[in-house]
Short mmCIF file of C-alpha atoms in Angstrom, two decimals:
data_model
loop_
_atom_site.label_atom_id
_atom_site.label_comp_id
_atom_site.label_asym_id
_atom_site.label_seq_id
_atom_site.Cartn_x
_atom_site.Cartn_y
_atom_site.Cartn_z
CA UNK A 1 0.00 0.00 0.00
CA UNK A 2 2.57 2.37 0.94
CA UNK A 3 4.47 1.53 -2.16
CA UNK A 4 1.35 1.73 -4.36
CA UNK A 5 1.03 5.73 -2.74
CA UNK A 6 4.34 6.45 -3.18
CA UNK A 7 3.98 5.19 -6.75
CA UNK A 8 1.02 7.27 -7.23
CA UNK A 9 2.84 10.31 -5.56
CA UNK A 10 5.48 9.73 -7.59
CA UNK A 11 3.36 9.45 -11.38
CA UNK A 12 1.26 12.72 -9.90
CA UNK A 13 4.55 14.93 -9.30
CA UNK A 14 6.17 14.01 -12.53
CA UNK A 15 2.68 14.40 -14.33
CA UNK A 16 2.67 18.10 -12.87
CA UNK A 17 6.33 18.95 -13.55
CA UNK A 18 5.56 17.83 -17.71
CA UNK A 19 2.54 19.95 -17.88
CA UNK A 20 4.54 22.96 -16.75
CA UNK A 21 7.43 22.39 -18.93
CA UNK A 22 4.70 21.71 -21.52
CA UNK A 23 2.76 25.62 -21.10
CA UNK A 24 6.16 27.23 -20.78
CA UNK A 25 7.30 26.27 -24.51
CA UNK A 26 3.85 26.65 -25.59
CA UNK A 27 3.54 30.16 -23.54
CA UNK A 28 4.16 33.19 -26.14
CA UNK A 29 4.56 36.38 -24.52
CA UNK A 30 3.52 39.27 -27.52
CA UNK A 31 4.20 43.22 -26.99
CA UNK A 32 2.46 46.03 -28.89
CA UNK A 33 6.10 47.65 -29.50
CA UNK A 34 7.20 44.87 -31.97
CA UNK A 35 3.89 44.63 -33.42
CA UNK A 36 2.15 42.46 -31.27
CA UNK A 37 4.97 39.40 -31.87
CA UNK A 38 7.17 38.37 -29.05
CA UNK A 39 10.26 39.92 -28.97
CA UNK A 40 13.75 38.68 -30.96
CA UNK A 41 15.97 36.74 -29.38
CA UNK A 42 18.84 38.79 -29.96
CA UNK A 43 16.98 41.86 -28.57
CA UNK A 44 16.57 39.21 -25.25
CA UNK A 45 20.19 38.91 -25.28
CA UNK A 46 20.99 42.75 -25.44
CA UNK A 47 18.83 43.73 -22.44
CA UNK A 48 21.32 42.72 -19.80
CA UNK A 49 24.14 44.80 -21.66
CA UNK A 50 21.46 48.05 -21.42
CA UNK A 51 20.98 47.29 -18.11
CA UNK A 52 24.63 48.14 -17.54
CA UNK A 53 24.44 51.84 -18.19
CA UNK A 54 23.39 54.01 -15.81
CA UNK A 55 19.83 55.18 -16.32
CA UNK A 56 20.24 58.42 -16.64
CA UNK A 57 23.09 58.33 -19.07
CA UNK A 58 20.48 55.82 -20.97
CA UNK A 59 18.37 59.21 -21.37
CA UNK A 60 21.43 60.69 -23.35
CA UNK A 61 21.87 57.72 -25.23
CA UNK A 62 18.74 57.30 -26.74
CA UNK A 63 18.63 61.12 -27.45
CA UNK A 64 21.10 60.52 -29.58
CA UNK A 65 19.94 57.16 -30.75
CA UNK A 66 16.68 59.00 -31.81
CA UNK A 67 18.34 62.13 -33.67
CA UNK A 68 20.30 59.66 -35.51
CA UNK A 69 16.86 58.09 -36.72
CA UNK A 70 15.92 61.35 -37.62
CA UNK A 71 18.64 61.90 -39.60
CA UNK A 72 21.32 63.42 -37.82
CA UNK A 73 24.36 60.98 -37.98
CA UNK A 74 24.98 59.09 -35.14
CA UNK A 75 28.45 60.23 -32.84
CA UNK A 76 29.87 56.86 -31.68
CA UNK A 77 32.90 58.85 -29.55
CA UNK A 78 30.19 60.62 -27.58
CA UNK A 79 28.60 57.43 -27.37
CA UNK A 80 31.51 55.27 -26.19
CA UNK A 81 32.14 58.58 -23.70
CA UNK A 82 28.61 57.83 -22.34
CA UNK A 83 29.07 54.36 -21.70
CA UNK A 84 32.48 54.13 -20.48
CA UNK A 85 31.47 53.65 -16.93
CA UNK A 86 30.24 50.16 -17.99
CA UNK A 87 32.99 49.66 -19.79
CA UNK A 88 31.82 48.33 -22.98
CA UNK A 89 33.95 47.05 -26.08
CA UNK A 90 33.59 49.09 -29.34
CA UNK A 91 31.38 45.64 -30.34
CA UNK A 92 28.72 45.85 -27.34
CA UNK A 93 28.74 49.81 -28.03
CA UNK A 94 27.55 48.95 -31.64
CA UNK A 95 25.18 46.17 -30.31
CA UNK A 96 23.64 48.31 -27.40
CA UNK A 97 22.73 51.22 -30.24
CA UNK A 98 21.53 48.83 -32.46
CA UNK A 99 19.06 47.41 -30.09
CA UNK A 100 18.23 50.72 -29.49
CA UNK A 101 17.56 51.79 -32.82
CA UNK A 102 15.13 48.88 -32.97
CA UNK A 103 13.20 49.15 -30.24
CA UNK A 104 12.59 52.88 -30.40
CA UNK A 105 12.05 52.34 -34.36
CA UNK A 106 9.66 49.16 -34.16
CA UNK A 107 7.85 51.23 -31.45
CA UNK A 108 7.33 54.25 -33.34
CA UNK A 109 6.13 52.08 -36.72
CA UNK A 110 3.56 50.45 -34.41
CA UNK A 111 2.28 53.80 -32.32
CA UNK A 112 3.07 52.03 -29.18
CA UNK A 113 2.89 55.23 -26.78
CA UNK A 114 5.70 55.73 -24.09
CA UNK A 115 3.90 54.31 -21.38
CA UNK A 116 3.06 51.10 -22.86
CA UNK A 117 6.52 50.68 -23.94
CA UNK A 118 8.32 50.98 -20.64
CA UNK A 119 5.53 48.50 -19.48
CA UNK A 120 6.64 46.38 -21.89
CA UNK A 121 10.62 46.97 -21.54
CA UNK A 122 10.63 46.19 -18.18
CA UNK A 123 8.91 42.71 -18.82
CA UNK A 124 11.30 41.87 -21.13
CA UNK A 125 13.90 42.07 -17.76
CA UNK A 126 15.11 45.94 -18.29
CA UNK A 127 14.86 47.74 -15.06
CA UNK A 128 12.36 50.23 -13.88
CA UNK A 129 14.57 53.27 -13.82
CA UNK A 130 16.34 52.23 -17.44
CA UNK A 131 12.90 51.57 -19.19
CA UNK A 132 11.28 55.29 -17.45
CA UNK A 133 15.05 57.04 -18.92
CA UNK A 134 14.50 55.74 -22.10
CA UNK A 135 10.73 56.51 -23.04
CA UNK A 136 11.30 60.09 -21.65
CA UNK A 137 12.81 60.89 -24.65
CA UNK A 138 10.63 58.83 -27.17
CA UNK A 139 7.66 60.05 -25.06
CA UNK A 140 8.86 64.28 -26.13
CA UNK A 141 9.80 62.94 -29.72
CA UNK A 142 7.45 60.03 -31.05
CA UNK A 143 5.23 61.92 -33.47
CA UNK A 144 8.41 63.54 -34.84
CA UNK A 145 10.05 60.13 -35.09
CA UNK A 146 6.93 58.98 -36.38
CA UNK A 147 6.96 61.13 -39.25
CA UNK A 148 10.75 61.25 -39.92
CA UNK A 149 10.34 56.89 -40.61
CA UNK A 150 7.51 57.46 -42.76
CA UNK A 151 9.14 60.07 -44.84
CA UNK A 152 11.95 57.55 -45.43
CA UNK A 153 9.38 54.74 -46.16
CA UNK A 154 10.14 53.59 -49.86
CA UNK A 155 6.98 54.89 -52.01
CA UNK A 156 6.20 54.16 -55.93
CA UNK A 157 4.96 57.09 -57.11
CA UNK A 158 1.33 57.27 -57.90
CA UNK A 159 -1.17 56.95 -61.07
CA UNK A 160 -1.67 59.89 -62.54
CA UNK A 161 -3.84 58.08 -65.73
CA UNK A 162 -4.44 55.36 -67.05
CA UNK A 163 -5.36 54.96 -70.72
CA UNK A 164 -6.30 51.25 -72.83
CA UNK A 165 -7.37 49.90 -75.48
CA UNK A 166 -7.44 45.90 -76.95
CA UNK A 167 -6.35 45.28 -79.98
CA UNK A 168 -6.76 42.57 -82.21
CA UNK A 169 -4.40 41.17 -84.75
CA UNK A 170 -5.90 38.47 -87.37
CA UNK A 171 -3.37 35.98 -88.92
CA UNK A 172 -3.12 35.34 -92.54
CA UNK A 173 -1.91 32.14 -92.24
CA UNK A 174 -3.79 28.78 -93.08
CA UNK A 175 -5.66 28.84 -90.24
CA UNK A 176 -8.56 30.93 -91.10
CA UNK A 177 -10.37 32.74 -88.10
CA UNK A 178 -7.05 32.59 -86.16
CA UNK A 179 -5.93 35.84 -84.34
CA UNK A 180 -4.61 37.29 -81.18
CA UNK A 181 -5.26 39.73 -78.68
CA UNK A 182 -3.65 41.82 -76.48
CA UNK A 183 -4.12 45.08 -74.40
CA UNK A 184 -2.29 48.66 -74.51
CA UNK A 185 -2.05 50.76 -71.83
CA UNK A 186 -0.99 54.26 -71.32
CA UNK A 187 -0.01 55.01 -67.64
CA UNK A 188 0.60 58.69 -66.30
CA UNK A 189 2.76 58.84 -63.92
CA UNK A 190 5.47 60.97 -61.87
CA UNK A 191 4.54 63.36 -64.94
CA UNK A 192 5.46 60.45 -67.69
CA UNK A 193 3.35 59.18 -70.18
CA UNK A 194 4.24 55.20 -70.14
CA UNK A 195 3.58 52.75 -72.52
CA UNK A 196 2.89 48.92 -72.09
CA UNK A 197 1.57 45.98 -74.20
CA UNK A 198 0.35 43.32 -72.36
CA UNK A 199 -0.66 39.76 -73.63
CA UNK A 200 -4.57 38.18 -73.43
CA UNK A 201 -3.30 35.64 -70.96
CA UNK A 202 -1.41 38.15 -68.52
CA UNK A 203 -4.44 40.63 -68.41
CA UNK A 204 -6.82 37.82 -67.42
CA UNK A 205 -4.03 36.95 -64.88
CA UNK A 206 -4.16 40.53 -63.34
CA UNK A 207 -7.82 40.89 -63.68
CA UNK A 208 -8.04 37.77 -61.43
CA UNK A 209 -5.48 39.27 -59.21
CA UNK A 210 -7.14 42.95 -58.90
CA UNK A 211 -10.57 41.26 -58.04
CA UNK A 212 -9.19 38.45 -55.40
CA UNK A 213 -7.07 42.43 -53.98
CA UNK A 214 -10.06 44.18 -53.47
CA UNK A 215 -12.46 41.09 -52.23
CA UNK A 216 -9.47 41.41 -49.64
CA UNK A 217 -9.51 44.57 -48.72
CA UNK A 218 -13.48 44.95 -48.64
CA UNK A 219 -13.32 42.04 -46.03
CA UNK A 220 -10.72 43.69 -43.84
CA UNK A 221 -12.98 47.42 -44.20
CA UNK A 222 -16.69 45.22 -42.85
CA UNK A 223 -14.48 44.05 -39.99
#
C-alpha cells in the first residue's frame, strides 16, 4: 500500500512537472512595440548589456539614438564617452545602439505610446529606472520620429492616368479565323506618359489578381 502511494505520488509529481514544462514552450509572450509578436531573441540577449548603463546616461543615449533616426548621424565617440562607466567594447557599443535603434524604431512604426513601452521593456527584464530614462525621450519625440520613418518609407509614385485599349491582330496564315489579342495601356505617372503591351493571358491573370485584392480589402474594411 505504501508503495502503491508512493507510486502514485510519484506518477502525480512528474505528471505536474511535464505539464509545466509543456505551457512554458507553448507560452508566447507578444508586446504592442514589436507589433504584437514576441520579442527577438537577440533583442533578449541585449537587455542585460542596457541594463549596464546608468539610467540616466540611458536618457542621453537614446537622445542621440533617436536624432540619428531622424537623420542626424549618429556620434559613436560621444557614445563610447557615455558608456564608459560600464565599460563596454567598441562591439557591445555597436550592439547596445543597435538594439536601441530597434526598439525605439519598431515602437514608433507600431504607435506604441511611451507608457506602454516601458511596461513592456521592463517585462522583457530591463529595469524600472532604465525603461522610465528611455521613453522620456521617445515620449517628447514620437510623433516627430513617427513622421521622420515614414518620410523615409520607400513609395512608388502614384497613377496619374491610365489609358487602354485591346487590340486585335488576325493571322493570314492557313488557319482561317485565327488571331490574337492583347491590351495597350498608357499610364501617367510621376509626370510620364508610359507605354505597355500586355498579352490576353497576362491581363486575365491581373484581372483575377485585382478582383481576389479588393475582395481582400473589402473584407478587412466590414471588420
Amino acid at each position: 500500500s505504501s508503495s502503491s502511494s508512493s507510486s502514485s505520488s510519484s506518477s502525480s509529481s512528474s505528471s505536474g512537472s511535464w505539464s509545466s514544462r509543456s505551457w512554458t514552450r507553448s507560452f508566447v509572450m507578444r508586446f504592442k512595440c514589436f507589433g504584437d509578436l514576441d520579442a527577438p531573441d537577440w533583442i533578449l540577449a541585449e537587455i542585460s548589456v542596457l541594463s549596464k548603463i546608468s539610467s540616466v546616461r540611458m536618457k542621453l543615449i537614446v537622445s542621440q539614438v533617436i536624432a540619428s533616426l531622424r537623420g542626424t548621424a549618429m556620434d559613436y565617440a560621444k557614445i563610447a564617452k557615455l558608456t564608459s562607466d560600464a565599460g563596454f567594447e567598441p562591439s557591445e557599443i555597436k550592439a547596445a545602439v543597435a538594439a536601441l535603434e530597434h526598439i525605439l524604431k519598431s515602437a514608433a512604426k507600431y504607435d506604441c505610446d511611451a507608457g506602454k513601452l516601458e511596461s513592456e521593456l521592463q517585462q522583457l527584464g530591463l529595469p524600472k529606472e532604465h525603461s522610465s530614462s528611455l521613453c522620456r525621450p521617445y515620449r517628447e519625440q514620437q510623433s516627430a520620429l513617427r513622421e521622420s520613418l515614414a518620410s523615409n518609407t520607400l513609395r512608388l509614385p502614384g497613377l496619374d492616368s491610365v489609358r487602354w485599349r485591346v487590340d486585335a491582330t488576325v493571322g493570314l496564315s492557313s488557319c482561317q479565323g485565327a488571331q490574337s489579342r492583347s491590351a495597350q495601356f498608357l499610364v501617367g505617372t510621376n509626370g510620364e506618359q508610359i507605354a505597355i503591351e500586355v498579352g490576353e493571358d497576362k491581363v486575365r491573370a491581373l484581372h483575377q489578381d485585382l478582383l481576389a485584392a479588393k475582395a481582400f480589402f473589402d473584407a478587412a474594411k466590414a471588420k
